[in-house]
Tab-separated table of C-alpha atoms in Angstrom:
chain	number	residue	atom	x	y	z
A	1	MET	CA	88.244	114.576	89.186
A	2	ASN	CA	87.569	118.143	90.231
A	3	GLN	CA	88.361	120.903	87.771
A	4	LEU	CA	89.908	123.351	90.166
A	5	ARG	CA	92.308	126.243	90.048
A	6	ILE	CA	95.649	125.948	91.777
A	7	ARG	CA	97.380	129.129	92.880
A	8	PRO	CA	100.918	129.365	94.323
A	9	LEU	CA	100.684	130.743	97.842
A	10	CYS	CA	104.414	131.180	98.362
A	11	ARG	CA	107.625	129.997	96.733
A	12	PHE	CA	111.011	128.949	98.053
A	13	LEU	CA	114.036	126.965	96.912
A	14	ASP	CA	113.610	123.252	97.443
A	15	THR	CA	115.908	122.025	100.232
A	16	GLY	CA	114.038	118.875	101.149
A	17	VAL	CA	110.697	117.124	100.921
A	18	LEU	CA	108.080	118.849	103.026
A	19	CYS	CA	106.275	115.956	104.647
A	20	GLY	CA	103.185	116.358	106.754
A	21	LEU	CA	102.714	120.028	105.915
A	22	SER	CA	101.234	121.809	108.916
A	23	PHE	CA	98.537	124.284	107.947
A	24	SER	CA	98.939	126.273	111.169
A	25	LEU	CA	102.666	126.610	110.610
A	26	LEU	CA	102.056	127.564	106.981
A	27	ILE	CA	99.808	130.424	108.035
A	28	ALA	CA	102.311	131.515	110.664
A	29	MET	CA	105.038	131.564	108.022
A	30	VAL	CA	103.225	133.337	105.207
A	31	SER	CA	101.548	135.931	107.416
A	32	SER	CA	104.577	136.886	109.476
A	33	ALA	CA	106.691	139.940	108.772
A	34	GLY	CA	110.215	140.959	109.574
A	35	ALA	CA	113.648	141.640	108.209
A	36	GLN	CA	114.096	138.038	107.132
A	37	ALA	CA	110.782	137.791	105.300
A	38	THR	CA	111.087	136.984	101.583
A	39	ASN	CA	108.200	136.228	99.218
A	40	GLY	CA	105.858	135.947	102.171
A	41	ILE	CA	108.066	133.581	104.210
A	42	SER	CA	110.062	134.376	107.321
A	43	LEU	CA	113.044	132.254	108.277
A	44	ILE	CA	112.356	130.595	111.626
A	45	ALA	CA	115.195	128.036	111.890
A	46	THR	CA	118.602	127.374	110.351
A	47	GLY	CA	121.404	124.859	110.722
A	48	LEU	CA	119.448	121.853	109.457
A	49	SER	CA	121.181	119.608	106.928
A	50	ALA	CA	118.184	118.015	105.201
A	51	PRO	CA	114.864	118.971	106.824
A	52	ALA	CA	111.937	116.763	105.877
A	53	GLY	CA	109.047	116.031	108.251
A	54	LEU	CA	107.303	119.036	109.752
A	55	THR	CA	104.591	119.208	112.377
A	56	LEU	CA	103.152	121.605	114.888
A	57	GLN	CA	101.989	121.213	118.469
A	58	PRO	CA	99.785	123.591	120.478
A	59	GLY	CA	101.508	126.815	121.407
A	60	LEU	CA	103.217	127.006	117.983
A	61	ARG	CA	105.779	124.398	119.005
A	62	VAL	CA	107.444	123.435	115.736
A	63	TYR	CA	109.098	120.050	115.206
A	64	VAL	CA	111.169	119.091	112.172
A	65	SER	CA	113.052	115.937	111.242
A	66	ASP	CA	116.542	116.085	109.722
A	67	THR	CA	117.257	113.085	107.512
A	68	THR	CA	121.033	113.610	107.457
A	69	SER	CA	121.679	113.985	111.190
A	70	GLY	CA	119.044	111.437	112.202
A	71	VAL	CA	117.520	113.880	114.676
A	72	VAL	CA	114.061	115.303	115.299
A	73	TYR	CA	114.416	118.916	116.426
A	74	ARG	CA	112.132	121.270	118.282
A	75	VAL	CA	112.437	124.820	117.046
A	76	ALA	CA	112.660	127.201	119.989
A	77	ALA	CA	111.132	130.676	120.059
A	78	ASN	CA	114.542	132.196	119.273
A	79	GLY	CA	114.900	129.999	116.162
A	80	ALA	CA	117.378	127.553	117.678
A	81	ALA	CA	116.873	123.930	116.662
A	82	GLN	CA	117.028	121.832	119.830
A	83	PRO	CA	117.368	118.017	119.590
A	84	GLU	CA	114.183	116.343	120.797
A	85	ALA	CA	114.792	112.750	119.677
A	86	TRP	CA	117.815	111.194	117.980
A	87	GLY	CA	119.438	107.943	116.918
A	88	PHE	CA	117.364	107.507	113.772
A	89	ALA	CA	118.840	106.424	110.448
A	90	SER	CA	116.849	108.882	108.327
A	91	PRO	CA	113.708	110.270	109.974
A	92	ARG	CA	111.048	111.866	107.798
A	93	GLY	CA	107.409	111.900	108.875
A	94	VAL	CA	106.724	113.237	112.378
A	95	VAL	CA	103.304	113.497	114.050
A	96	PHE	CA	101.869	113.656	117.570
A	97	ASP	CA	98.728	112.022	118.932
A	98	ALA	CA	96.237	113.661	121.274
A	99	LEU	CA	98.208	112.461	124.314
A	100	GLY	CA	101.412	114.127	123.134
A	101	ASN	CA	103.210	110.952	122.032
A	102	MET	CA	105.559	111.416	119.089
A	103	TYR	CA	105.524	109.132	116.042
A	104	VAL	CA	108.460	109.018	113.617
A	105	ALA	CA	108.840	107.314	110.243
A	106	ASP	CA	112.492	106.270	109.866
A	107	THR	CA	112.824	105.799	106.120
A	108	ALA	CA	116.290	104.237	105.903
A	109	ALA	CA	115.597	101.810	108.763
A	110	SER	CA	112.118	100.923	107.421
A	111	LYS	CA	110.665	101.404	110.909
A	112	VAL	CA	107.890	103.439	112.481
A	113	TYR	CA	108.429	104.458	116.108
A	114	ARG	CA	106.297	105.767	118.941
A	115	LEU	CA	108.077	107.837	121.586
A	116	ASP	CA	105.914	108.417	124.651
A	117	GLN	CA	106.323	111.311	127.064
A	118	SER	CA	108.221	109.154	129.555
A	119	GLY	CA	110.943	108.599	126.962
A	120	GLN	CA	110.059	104.997	126.103
A	121	THR	CA	110.444	104.046	122.437
A	122	THR	CA	108.282	101.393	120.777
A	123	VAL	CA	108.670	100.011	117.246
A	124	LEU	CA	105.176	99.950	115.759
A	125	ALA	CA	106.206	98.562	112.384
A	126	ASN	CA	109.419	97.206	110.897
A	127	ASN	CA	108.029	95.621	107.743
A	128	LEU	CA	107.076	98.717	105.733
A	129	THR	CA	109.620	99.648	103.075
A	130	ASP	CA	110.795	103.274	103.185
A	131	PRO	CA	108.053	104.700	105.428
A	132	ARG	CA	107.651	108.389	104.674
A	133	CYS	CA	104.773	110.501	105.939
A	134	LEU	CA	102.395	109.923	108.811
A	135	GLY	CA	98.898	110.959	109.833
A	136	PHE	CA	95.910	109.835	111.889
A	137	ASP	CA	92.431	108.830	110.829
A	138	LEU	CA	89.371	109.793	112.864
A	139	ALA	CA	89.578	106.566	114.894
A	140	GLY	CA	93.104	107.415	116.003
A	141	ASN	CA	94.800	104.830	113.777
A	142	LEU	CA	98.202	105.763	112.386
A	143	LEU	CA	98.473	106.065	108.592
A	144	VAL	CA	101.815	105.557	106.839
A	145	SER	CA	102.797	106.245	103.229
A	146	HIS	CA	105.587	103.926	102.066
A	147	SER	CA	107.184	102.045	99.185
A	148	LEU	CA	106.444	98.448	98.276
A	149	ASP	CA	108.984	95.682	98.787
A	150	ASP	CA	108.434	94.152	95.340
A	151	GLY	CA	111.046	96.307	93.626
A	152	SER	CA	108.444	98.355	91.749
A	153	VAL	CA	108.285	102.143	91.667
A	154	TYR	CA	104.897	102.175	93.361
A	155	GLY	CA	103.951	102.621	96.974
A	156	ALA	CA	101.002	102.375	99.310
A	157	VAL	CA	99.306	103.759	102.388
A	158	THR	CA	98.913	101.397	105.338
A	159	ARG	CA	96.791	101.784	108.473
A	160	LEU	CA	98.359	100.711	111.777
A	161	GLU	CA	95.812	99.943	114.491
A	162	ALA	CA	96.451	99.942	118.236
A	163	ASN	CA	96.151	96.121	118.357
A	164	GLY	CA	99.012	95.777	115.858
A	165	ARG	CA	96.841	94.974	112.869
A	166	GLN	CA	98.006	96.416	109.545
A	167	THR	CA	95.659	97.156	106.654
A	168	THR	CA	96.754	98.513	103.290
A	169	ILE	CA	94.144	101.057	102.248
A	170	ALA	CA	95.690	102.302	98.986
A	171	THR	CA	98.088	100.834	96.440
A	172	GLY	CA	99.282	101.769	92.964
A	173	LEU	CA	100.586	105.147	94.122
A	174	LEU	CA	103.783	106.438	92.551
A	175	ASP	CA	106.028	107.928	95.248
A	176	PRO	CA	103.302	108.663	97.836
A	177	GLN	CA	104.263	111.460	100.222
A	178	GLY	CA	102.167	113.650	102.521
A	179	LEU	CA	98.657	112.726	103.616
A	180	VAL	CA	95.780	114.303	105.500
A	181	VAL	CA	92.354	113.080	106.671
A	182	ASP	CA	89.146	115.109	106.360
A	183	ALA	CA	86.100	115.104	108.643
A	184	GLN	CA	84.513	112.284	106.634
A	185	ASN	CA	87.593	110.105	107.239
A	186	ARG	CA	88.691	110.321	103.617
A	187	VAL	CA	92.450	110.220	103.164
A	188	ILE	CA	94.003	112.739	100.764
A	189	ILE	CA	97.478	111.784	99.517
A	190	ALA	CA	100.095	113.706	97.556
A	191	ALA	CA	101.756	111.438	94.980
A	192	LEU	CA	103.716	111.606	91.758
A	193	GLY	CA	101.075	109.490	90.052
A	194	ALA	CA	98.915	106.395	90.345
A	195	VAL	CA	97.587	103.426	88.398
A	196	GLN	CA	93.914	102.587	88.882
A	197	ASP	CA	91.912	100.129	86.795
A	198	ASP	CA	94.630	100.194	84.110
A	199	VAL	CA	94.395	104.002	83.934
A	200	ILE	CA	97.633	105.885	84.540
A	201	HIS	CA	97.317	109.213	86.362
A	202	GLY	CA	99.994	111.887	86.536
A	203	PRO	CA	101.088	113.920	89.563
A	204	GLY	CA	98.259	114.938	91.816
A	205	LEU	CA	96.301	114.656	95.012
A	206	PHE	CA	94.491	111.353	95.411
A	207	GLN	CA	91.607	110.432	97.669
A	208	VAL	CA	90.816	107.173	99.471
A	209	ASP	CA	87.200	106.860	100.627
A	210	GLU	CA	85.686	104.743	103.420
A	211	PHE	CA	85.588	101.766	101.048
A	212	ASN	CA	89.321	102.101	100.287
A	213	GLN	CA	88.561	103.212	96.742
A	214	LEU	CA	91.312	105.368	95.225
A	215	THR	CA	90.485	108.255	92.901
A	216	GLN	CA	92.453	111.228	91.613
A	217	LEU	CA	91.142	114.336	93.301
A	218	ILE	CA	93.278	116.984	91.581
A	219	ASP	CA	95.711	116.896	88.662
A	220	VAL	CA	98.605	119.207	89.584
A	221	GLY	CA	100.279	119.214	86.164
A	222	THR	CA	104.067	119.507	86.237
A	223	VAL	CA	104.260	120.059	89.984
A	224	THR	CA	105.916	117.289	92.020
A	225	PRO	CA	103.673	117.223	95.124
A	226	SER	CA	105.001	116.437	98.598
A	227	GLY	CA	103.088	117.777	101.601
A	228	VAL	CA	99.347	118.327	101.927
A	229	ALA	CA	97.251	120.140	104.540
A	230	LEU	CA	93.608	120.940	105.209
A	231	SER	CA	92.489	124.024	107.095
A	232	GLN	CA	89.637	124.073	109.615
A	233	GLN	CA	87.600	125.913	106.985
A	234	GLY	CA	88.085	123.073	104.503
A	235	THR	CA	90.640	124.795	102.265
A	236	LEU	CA	93.200	122.442	100.754
A	237	PHE	CA	96.909	123.295	100.491
A	238	PHE	CA	99.824	121.316	99.160
A	239	SER	CA	103.570	121.774	98.774
A	240	GLY	CA	105.742	120.717	95.879
A	241	THR	CA	108.447	121.606	93.415
A	242	VAL	CA	108.096	123.161	89.977
A	243	PRO	CA	110.673	122.703	87.194
A	244	THR	CA	112.383	125.952	86.238
A	245	ALA	CA	113.228	127.071	82.724
A	246	THR	CA	116.881	126.076	83.210
A	247	ARG	CA	115.875	122.527	84.228
A	248	GLN	CA	118.830	122.613	86.602
A	249	LEU	CA	116.961	123.731	89.701
A	250	ASN	CA	113.480	123.268	91.077
A	251	ASP	CA	111.440	125.978	92.750
A	252	GLY	CA	109.668	124.832	95.865
A	253	ALA	CA	106.223	126.260	96.503
A	254	VAL	CA	103.093	126.003	98.605
A	255	PHE	CA	99.806	126.011	96.670
A	256	ILE	CA	96.216	126.707	97.584
A	257	VAL	CA	93.427	124.860	95.785
A	258	GLN	CA	90.748	127.365	94.855
A	259	GLY	CA	87.107	126.720	94.108
A	260	ALA	CA	86.379	123.827	96.454
A	261	LYS	CA	85.797	123.074	100.110
A	262	PHE	CA	86.561	119.800	101.807
A	263	ALA	CA	85.164	118.485	105.073
A	264	SER	CA	87.664	119.339	107.787
């Protein structure tokens, strides 16, 4: 496990799990200025009940899922949240492939959908319990973090291939959330903990290599990690919540991992 320094990049009050943290959007948020900027963050959209999944398309097109309304919104340039896809039970993870097709993890329905640009919806999986965050590996396969159906507190990451085949690439993860893939096709996952070879790990970022071996990459201490992102320069970021002194409210924050570079 790397001995690295973790520095808060910006802080905000936790209003929902930040799933699939977009590095480009993060930079746009923390570098922008204006009357609404606070602690390095500018408000770009309001009116969302419980925002969760967050992703970015070329041209700074921002998409966010709202778990309460069951809608995936596109945030317009004027900050208005415009419905892009709806009818979900509780959407969380949202990603796009290279062709512009949208993928949505509907947690409450235990389904993963693909919505193509013609408006056709396809159920890619309906057997994964509480699917959460989504990502793609270098072969274009969809990766899904989810709970297990055995009643335990642990979850897994499953790979969905174009031919319908499902392969579980990581298990023993406690509350797995955001994930990202580096240039060597290693999957980095934010989770509340993990059990590996009878060793219990606390909250951190975990890595799955090409042999599906799980290791703890970074111990994040008391932070509850959620989203994770990797810049083109190989800098690792993650989002999470930090207990406050009152223990009645959590501070949400985005962190930068200093002292290491990852293949991006």
